[in-house]
GROMACS .gro file of C-alpha atoms in nm:
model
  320
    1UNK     CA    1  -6.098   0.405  -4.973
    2UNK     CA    2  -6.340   0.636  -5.135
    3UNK     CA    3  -6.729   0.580  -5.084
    4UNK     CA    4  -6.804   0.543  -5.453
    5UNK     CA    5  -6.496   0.287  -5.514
    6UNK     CA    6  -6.563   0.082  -5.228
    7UNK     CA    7  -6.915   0.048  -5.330
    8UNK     CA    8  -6.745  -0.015  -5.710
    9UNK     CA    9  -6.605  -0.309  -5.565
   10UNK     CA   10  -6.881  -0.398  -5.358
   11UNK     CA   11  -7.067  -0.447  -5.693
   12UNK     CA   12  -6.821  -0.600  -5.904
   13UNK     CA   13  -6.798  -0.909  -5.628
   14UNK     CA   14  -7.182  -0.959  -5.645
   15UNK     CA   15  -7.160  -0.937  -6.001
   16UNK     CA   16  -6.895  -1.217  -5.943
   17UNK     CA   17  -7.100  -1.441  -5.756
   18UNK     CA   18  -7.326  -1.518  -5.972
   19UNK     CA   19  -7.450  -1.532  -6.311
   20UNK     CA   20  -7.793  -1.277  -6.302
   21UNK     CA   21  -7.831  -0.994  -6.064
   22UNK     CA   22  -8.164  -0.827  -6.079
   23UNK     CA   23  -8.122  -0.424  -6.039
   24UNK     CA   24  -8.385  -0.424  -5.740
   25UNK     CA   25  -8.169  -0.710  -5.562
   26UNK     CA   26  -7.847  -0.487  -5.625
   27UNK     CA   27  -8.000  -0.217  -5.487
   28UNK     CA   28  -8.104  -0.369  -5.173
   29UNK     CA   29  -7.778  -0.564  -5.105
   30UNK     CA   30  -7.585  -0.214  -5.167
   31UNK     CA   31  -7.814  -0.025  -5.001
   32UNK     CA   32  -7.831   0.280  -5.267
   33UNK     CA   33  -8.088   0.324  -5.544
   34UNK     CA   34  -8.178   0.184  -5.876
   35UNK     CA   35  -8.056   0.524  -6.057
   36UNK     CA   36  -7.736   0.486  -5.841
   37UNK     CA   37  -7.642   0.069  -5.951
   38UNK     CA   38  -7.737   0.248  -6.307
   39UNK     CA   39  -7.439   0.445  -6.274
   40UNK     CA   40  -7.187   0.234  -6.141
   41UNK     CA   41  -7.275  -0.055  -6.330
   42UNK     CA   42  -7.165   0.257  -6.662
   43UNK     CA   43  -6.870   0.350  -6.444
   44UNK     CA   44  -6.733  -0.018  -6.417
   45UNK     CA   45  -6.831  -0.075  -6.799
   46UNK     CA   46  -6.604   0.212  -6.864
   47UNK     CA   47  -6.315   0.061  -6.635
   48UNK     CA   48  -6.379  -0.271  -6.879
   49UNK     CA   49  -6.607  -0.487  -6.755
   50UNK     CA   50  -6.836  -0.640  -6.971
   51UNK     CA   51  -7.143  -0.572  -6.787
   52UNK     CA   52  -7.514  -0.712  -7.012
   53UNK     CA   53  -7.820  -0.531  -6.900
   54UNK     CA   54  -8.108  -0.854  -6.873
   55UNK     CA   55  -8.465  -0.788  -7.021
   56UNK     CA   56  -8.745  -0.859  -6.824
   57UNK     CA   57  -9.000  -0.714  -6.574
   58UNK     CA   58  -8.722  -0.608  -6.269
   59UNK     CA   59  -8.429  -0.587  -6.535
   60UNK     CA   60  -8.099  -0.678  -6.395
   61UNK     CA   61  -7.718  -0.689  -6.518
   62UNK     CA   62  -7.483  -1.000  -6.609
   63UNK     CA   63  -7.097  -1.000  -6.619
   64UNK     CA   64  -7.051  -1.185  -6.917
   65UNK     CA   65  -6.681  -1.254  -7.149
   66UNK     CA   66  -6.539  -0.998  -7.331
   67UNK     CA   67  -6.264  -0.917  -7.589
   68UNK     CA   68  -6.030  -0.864  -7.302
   69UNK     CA   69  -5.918  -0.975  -6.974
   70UNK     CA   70  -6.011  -0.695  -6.665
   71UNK     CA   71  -5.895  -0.729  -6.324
   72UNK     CA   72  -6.035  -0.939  -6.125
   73UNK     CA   73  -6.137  -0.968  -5.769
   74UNK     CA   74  -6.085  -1.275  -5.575
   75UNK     CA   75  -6.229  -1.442  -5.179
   76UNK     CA   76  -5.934  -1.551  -4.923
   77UNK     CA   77  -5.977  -1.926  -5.071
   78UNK     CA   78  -5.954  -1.780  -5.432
   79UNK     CA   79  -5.642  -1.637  -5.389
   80UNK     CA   80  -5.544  -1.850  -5.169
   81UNK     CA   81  -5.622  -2.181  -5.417
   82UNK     CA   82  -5.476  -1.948  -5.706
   83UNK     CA   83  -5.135  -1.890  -5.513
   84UNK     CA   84  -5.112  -2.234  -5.503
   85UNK     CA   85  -5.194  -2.323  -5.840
   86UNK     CA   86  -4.970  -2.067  -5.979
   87UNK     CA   87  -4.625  -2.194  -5.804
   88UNK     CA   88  -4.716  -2.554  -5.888
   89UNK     CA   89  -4.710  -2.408  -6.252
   90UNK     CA   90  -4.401  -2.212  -6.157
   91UNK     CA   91  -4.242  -2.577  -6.136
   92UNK     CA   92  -4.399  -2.805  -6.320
   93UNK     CA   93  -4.451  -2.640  -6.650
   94UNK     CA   94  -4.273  -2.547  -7.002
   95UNK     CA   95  -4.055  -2.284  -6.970
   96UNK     CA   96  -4.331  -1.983  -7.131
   97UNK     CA   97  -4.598  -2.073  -6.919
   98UNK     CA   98  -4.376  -2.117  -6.622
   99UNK     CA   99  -4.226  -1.767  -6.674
  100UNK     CA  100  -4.578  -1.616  -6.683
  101UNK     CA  101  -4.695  -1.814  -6.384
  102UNK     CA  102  -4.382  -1.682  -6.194
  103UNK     CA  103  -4.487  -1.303  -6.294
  104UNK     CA  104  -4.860  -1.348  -6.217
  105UNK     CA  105  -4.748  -1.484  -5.872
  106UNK     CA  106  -4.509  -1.222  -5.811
  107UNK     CA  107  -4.811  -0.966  -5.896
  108UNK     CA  108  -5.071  -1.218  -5.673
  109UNK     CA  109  -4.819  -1.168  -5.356
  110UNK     CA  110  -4.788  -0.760  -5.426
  111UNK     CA  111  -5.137  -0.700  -5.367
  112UNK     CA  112  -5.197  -0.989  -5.113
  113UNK     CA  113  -5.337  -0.920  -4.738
  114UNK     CA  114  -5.074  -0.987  -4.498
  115UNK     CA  115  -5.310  -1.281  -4.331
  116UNK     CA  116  -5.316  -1.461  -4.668
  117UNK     CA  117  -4.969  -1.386  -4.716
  118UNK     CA  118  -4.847  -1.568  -4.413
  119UNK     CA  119  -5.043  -1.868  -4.492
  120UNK     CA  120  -4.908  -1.902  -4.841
  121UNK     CA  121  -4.524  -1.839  -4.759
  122UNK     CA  122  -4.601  -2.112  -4.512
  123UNK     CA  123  -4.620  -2.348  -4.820
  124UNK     CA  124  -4.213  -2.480  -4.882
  125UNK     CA  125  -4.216  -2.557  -5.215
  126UNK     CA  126  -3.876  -2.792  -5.295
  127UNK     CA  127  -3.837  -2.849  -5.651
  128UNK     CA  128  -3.669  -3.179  -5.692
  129UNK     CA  129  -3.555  -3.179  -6.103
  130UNK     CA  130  -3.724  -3.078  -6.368
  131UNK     CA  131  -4.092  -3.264  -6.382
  132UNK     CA  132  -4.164  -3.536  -6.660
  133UNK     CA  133  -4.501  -3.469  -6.874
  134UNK     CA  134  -4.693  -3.679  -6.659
  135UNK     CA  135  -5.010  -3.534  -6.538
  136UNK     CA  136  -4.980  -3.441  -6.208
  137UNK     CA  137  -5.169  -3.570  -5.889
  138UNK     CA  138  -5.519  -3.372  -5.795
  139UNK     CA  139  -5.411  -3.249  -5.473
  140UNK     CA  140  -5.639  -3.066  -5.172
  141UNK     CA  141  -5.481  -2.675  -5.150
  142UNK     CA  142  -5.609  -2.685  -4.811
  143UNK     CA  143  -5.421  -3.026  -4.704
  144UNK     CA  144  -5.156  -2.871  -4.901
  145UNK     CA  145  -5.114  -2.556  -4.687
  146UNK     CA  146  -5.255  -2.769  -4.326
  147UNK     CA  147  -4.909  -2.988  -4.384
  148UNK     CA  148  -4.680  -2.729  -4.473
  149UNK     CA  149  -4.799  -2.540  -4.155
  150UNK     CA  150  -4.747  -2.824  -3.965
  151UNK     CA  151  -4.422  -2.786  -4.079
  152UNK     CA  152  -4.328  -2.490  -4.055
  153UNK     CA  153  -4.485  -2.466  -3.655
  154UNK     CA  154  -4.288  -2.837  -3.614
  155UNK     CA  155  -4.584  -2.952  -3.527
  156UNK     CA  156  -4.656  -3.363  -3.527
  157UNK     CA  157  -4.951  -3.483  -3.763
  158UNK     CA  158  -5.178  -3.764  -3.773
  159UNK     CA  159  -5.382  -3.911  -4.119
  160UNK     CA  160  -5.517  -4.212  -4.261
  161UNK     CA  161  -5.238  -4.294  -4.595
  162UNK     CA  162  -5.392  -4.464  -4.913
  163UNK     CA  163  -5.644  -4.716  -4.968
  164UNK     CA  164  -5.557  -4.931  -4.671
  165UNK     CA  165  -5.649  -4.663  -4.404
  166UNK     CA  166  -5.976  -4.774  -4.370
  167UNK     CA  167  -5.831  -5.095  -4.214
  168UNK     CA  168  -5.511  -4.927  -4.012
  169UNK     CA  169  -5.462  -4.673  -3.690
  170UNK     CA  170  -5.357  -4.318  -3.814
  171UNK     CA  171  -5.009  -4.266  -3.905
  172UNK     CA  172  -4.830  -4.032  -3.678
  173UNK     CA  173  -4.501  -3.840  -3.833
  174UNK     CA  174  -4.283  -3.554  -3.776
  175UNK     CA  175  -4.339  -3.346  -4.061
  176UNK     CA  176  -3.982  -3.254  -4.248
  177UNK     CA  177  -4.064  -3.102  -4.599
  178UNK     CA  178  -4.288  -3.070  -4.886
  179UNK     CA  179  -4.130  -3.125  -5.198
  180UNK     CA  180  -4.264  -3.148  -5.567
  181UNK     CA  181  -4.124  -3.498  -5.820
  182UNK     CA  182  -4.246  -3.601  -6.112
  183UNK     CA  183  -4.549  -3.385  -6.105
  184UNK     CA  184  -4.648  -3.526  -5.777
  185UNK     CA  185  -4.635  -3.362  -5.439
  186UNK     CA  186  -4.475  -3.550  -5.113
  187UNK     CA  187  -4.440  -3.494  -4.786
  188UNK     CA  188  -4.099  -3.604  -4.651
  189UNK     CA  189  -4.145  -3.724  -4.234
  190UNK     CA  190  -4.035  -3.890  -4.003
  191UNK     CA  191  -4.294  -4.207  -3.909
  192UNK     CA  192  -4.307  -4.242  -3.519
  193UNK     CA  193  -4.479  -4.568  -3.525
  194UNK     CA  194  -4.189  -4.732  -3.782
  195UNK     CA  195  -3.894  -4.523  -3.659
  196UNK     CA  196  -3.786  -4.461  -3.972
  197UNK     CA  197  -3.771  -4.162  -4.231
  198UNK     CA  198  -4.057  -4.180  -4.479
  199UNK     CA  199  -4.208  -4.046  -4.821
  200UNK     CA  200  -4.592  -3.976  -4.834
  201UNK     CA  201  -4.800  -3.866  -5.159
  202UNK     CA  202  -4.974  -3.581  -5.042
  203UNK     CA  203  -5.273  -3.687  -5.252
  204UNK     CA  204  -5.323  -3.947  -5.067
  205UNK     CA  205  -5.345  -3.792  -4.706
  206UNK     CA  206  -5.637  -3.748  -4.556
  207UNK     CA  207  -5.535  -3.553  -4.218
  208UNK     CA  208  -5.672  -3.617  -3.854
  209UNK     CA  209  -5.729  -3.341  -3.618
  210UNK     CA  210  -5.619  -3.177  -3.413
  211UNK     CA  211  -5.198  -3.193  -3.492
  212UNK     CA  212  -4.991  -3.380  -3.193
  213UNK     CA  213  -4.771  -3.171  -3.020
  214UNK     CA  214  -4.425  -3.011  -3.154
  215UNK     CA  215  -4.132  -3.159  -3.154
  216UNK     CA  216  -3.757  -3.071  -3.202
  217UNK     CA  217  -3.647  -3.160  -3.596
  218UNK     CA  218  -3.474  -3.465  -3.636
  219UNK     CA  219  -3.142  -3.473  -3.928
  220UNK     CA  220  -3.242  -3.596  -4.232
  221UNK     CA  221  -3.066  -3.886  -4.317
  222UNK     CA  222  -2.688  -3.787  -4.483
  223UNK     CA  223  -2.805  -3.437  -4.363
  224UNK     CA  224  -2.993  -3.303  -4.686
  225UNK     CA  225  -3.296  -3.322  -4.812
  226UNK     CA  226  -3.201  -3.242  -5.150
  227UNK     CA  227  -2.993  -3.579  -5.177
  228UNK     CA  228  -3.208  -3.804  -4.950
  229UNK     CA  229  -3.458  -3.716  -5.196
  230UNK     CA  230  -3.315  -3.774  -5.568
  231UNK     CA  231  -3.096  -4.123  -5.373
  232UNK     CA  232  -3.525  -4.236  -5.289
  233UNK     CA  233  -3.695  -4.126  -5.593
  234UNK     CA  234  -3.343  -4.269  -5.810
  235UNK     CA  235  -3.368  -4.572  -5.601
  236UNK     CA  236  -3.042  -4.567  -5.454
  237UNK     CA  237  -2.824  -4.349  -5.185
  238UNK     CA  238  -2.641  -4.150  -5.419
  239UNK     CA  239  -2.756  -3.795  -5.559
  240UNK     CA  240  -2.753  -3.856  -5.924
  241UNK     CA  241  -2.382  -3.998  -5.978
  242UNK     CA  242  -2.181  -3.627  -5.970
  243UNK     CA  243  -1.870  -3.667  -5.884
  244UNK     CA  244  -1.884  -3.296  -5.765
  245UNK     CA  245  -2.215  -3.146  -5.607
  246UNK     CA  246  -2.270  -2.814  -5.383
  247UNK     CA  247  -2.533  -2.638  -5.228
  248UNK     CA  248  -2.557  -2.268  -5.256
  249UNK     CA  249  -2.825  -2.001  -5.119
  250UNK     CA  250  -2.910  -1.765  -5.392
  251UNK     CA  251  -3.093  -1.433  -5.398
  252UNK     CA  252  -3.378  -1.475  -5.603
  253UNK     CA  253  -3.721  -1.638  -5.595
  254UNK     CA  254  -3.743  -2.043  -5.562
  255UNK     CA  255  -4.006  -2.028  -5.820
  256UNK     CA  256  -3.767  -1.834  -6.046
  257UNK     CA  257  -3.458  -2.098  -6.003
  258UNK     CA  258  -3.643  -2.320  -6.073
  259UNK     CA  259  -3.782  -2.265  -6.403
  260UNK     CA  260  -3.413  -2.281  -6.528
  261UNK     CA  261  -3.305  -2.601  -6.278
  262UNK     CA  262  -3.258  -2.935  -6.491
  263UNK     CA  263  -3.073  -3.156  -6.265
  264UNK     CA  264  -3.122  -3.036  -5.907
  265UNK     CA  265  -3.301  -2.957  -5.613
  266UNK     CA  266  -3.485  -2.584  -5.548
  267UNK     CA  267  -3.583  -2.462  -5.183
  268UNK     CA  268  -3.741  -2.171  -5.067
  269UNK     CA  269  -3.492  -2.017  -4.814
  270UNK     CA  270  -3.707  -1.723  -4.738
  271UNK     CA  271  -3.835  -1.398  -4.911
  272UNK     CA  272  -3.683  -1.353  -5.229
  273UNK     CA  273  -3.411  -1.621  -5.131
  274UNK     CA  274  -3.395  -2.019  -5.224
  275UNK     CA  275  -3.138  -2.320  -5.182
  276UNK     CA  276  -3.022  -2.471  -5.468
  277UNK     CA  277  -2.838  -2.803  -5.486
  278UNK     CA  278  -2.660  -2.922  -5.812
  279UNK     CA  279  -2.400  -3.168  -5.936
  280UNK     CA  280  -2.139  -3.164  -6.229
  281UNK     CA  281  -1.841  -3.321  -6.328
  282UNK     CA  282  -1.584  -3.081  -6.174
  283UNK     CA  283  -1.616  -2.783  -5.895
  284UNK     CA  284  -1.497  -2.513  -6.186
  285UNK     CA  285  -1.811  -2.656  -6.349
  286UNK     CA  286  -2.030  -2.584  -6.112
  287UNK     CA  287  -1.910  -2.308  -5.967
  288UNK     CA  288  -1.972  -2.195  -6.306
  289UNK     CA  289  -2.267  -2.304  -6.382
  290UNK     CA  290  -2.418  -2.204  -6.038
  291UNK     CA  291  -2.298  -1.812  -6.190
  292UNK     CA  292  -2.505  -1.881  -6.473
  293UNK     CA  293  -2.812  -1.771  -6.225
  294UNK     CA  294  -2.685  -1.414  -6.205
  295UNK     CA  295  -2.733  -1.341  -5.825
  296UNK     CA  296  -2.583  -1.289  -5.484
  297UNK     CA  297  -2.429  -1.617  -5.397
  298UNK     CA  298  -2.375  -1.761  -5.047
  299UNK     CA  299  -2.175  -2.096  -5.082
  300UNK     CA  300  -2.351  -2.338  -4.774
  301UNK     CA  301  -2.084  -2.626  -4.884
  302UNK     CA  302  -1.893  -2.788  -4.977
  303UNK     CA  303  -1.522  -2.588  -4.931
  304UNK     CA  304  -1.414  -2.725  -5.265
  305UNK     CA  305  -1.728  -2.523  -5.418
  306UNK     CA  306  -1.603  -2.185  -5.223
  307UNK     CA  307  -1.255  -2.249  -5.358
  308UNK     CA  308  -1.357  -2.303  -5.708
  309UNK     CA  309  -1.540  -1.987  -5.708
  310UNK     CA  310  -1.217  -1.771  -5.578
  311UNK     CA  311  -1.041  -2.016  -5.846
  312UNK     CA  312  -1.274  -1.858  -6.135
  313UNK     CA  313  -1.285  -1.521  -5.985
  314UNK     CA  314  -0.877  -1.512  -6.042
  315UNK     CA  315  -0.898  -1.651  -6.379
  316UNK     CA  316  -1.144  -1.396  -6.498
  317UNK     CA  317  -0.981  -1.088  -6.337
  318UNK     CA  318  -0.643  -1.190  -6.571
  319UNK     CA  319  -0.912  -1.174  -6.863
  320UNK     CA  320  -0.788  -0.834  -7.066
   0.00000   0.00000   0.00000
């Protein structure tokens, strides 16, 4: 990068930082002159930025609001926290400021280091329906990402659950998947002390370290996680009462799917590439309505969804 635009963006993050920068203090931390922060505090108010010079005895300079919005520069946990917040919004929101969320992510992950990337694609996002307007839980970014890591190395955790875990040893799971409901985020796991699969709000985690040691992934009971979660959530062992329902791997985004997903379950399947689980009330249905996504389709089950989709693919071709 060139001397004078790496020093441009040294001063833009002080300017950041905090709200009043005297010149001299510029200076020093930048190691150049008073004449020289003069200049690139004109160059960056050329590129934008809304840059107040601040009466007094040493002077100084104050990024303040202006008419419009420049770009920005953000720390690891920024972007990090901001990554987060954006494909929560991706999935949880109205359908215009999900669609702008899903863009301002897709620009985020562009420009991303590769060390922040890896710890954000570590964060599974699954989808499960379309959330309610309820509020949704406060939840830690950095618990957020510590579980989904967990998950993704296979890697056995330990945390005190809820209100009572002042009074009760640490829960010890096998970490499964991280799925959003109802504006609320869970972790789906398997509880080593009950034996039993299990569904933890992720709000109310606090985690213990260091993580117990990995451990080969257990089957989710009936196999998916799409339909063990709606039969929990629904209270019962069904997945929402289709009489036909297929899963499908799609290429496009999870976040994208997602925005357009009613009545189903969305899972990030890797770069670019989700799961997607729906029902209807015949497989020409949802063959069809699984087309509706415009993508590359790969059909994971069951065969009556495959042969539905050759069975559409005939019909249309006969179209004149």
């Amino acid at each position: 990068m060139p001397k004078t635009s790496a020093r441009l963006l040294a001063l833009l993050s002080l300017l950041q930082a905090r709200r009043d920068w005297p010149g001299t203090l510029l200076a020093d931390r930048l190691d150049i002159s008073l004449r020289t922060v003069r200049r690139d505090v004109d160059r960056l108010r050329e590129l934008g930025y809304p840059i107040a010079a601040i009466k007094g005895p040493d002077g100084g300079y104050r990024l303040s609001a202006g008419t419009e919005l420049p770009p920005l520069l953000f720390d690891d946990e920024q972007a990090v926290a901001l990554t987060i917040a954006l494909q929560v919004a991706a999935t949880t929101s109205g359908d215009t400021l999900a669609e702008a969320a899903v863009r301002a992510l897709n620009t985020i992950r562009q420009v991303m280091p590769s060390r922040l990337r890896h710890r954000v694609e570590a964060l599974r996002i699954t989808a499960v329906e379309r959330p309610t307007t309820r509020p949704a839980a406060p939840v830690d970014g950095d618990v957020l990402l510590a579980i989904s890591a967990a998950v993704h190395a296979r890697e056995t955790l330990r945390f005190d659950y809820g209100p009572e875990s002042t009074d009760t040893p640490p829960r010890r799971v096998e970490p499964h998947h991280v799925i959003t409901w109802d504006g609320r985020w869970y972790l789906i796991a398997f509880d080593l002390d009950r034996n039993d699969w299990r569904t933890f709000r992720v709000d109310r985690i606090a985690l213990r370290t260091p993580n117990g040691p990995r451990f080969t992934p257990r089957e989710i009971p009936g196999g998916d996680v799409a339909a063990y979660a709606i039969g929990k959530f629904r209270g019962s062992d069904d997945a929402g009462g289709w009489p036909c329902q297929g899963t499908v791997i799609l290429d496009l985004p999870a976040a994208t799917v997602a925005l357009y997903t009613r009545d189903g379950i969305v899972e990030e399947a890797g770069p670019g590439r989700c799961r997607l689980t729906l029902g209807s009330w015949s497989w020409p249905s949802l063959a069809a309505t699984i087309a509706r996504y415009d993508a590359d389709i790969d059909v994971v089950g069951p065969t009556e969804l495959t042969d539905a989709f050759a069975h559409l693919a005939r019909r249309f071709t006969r179209i004149n």
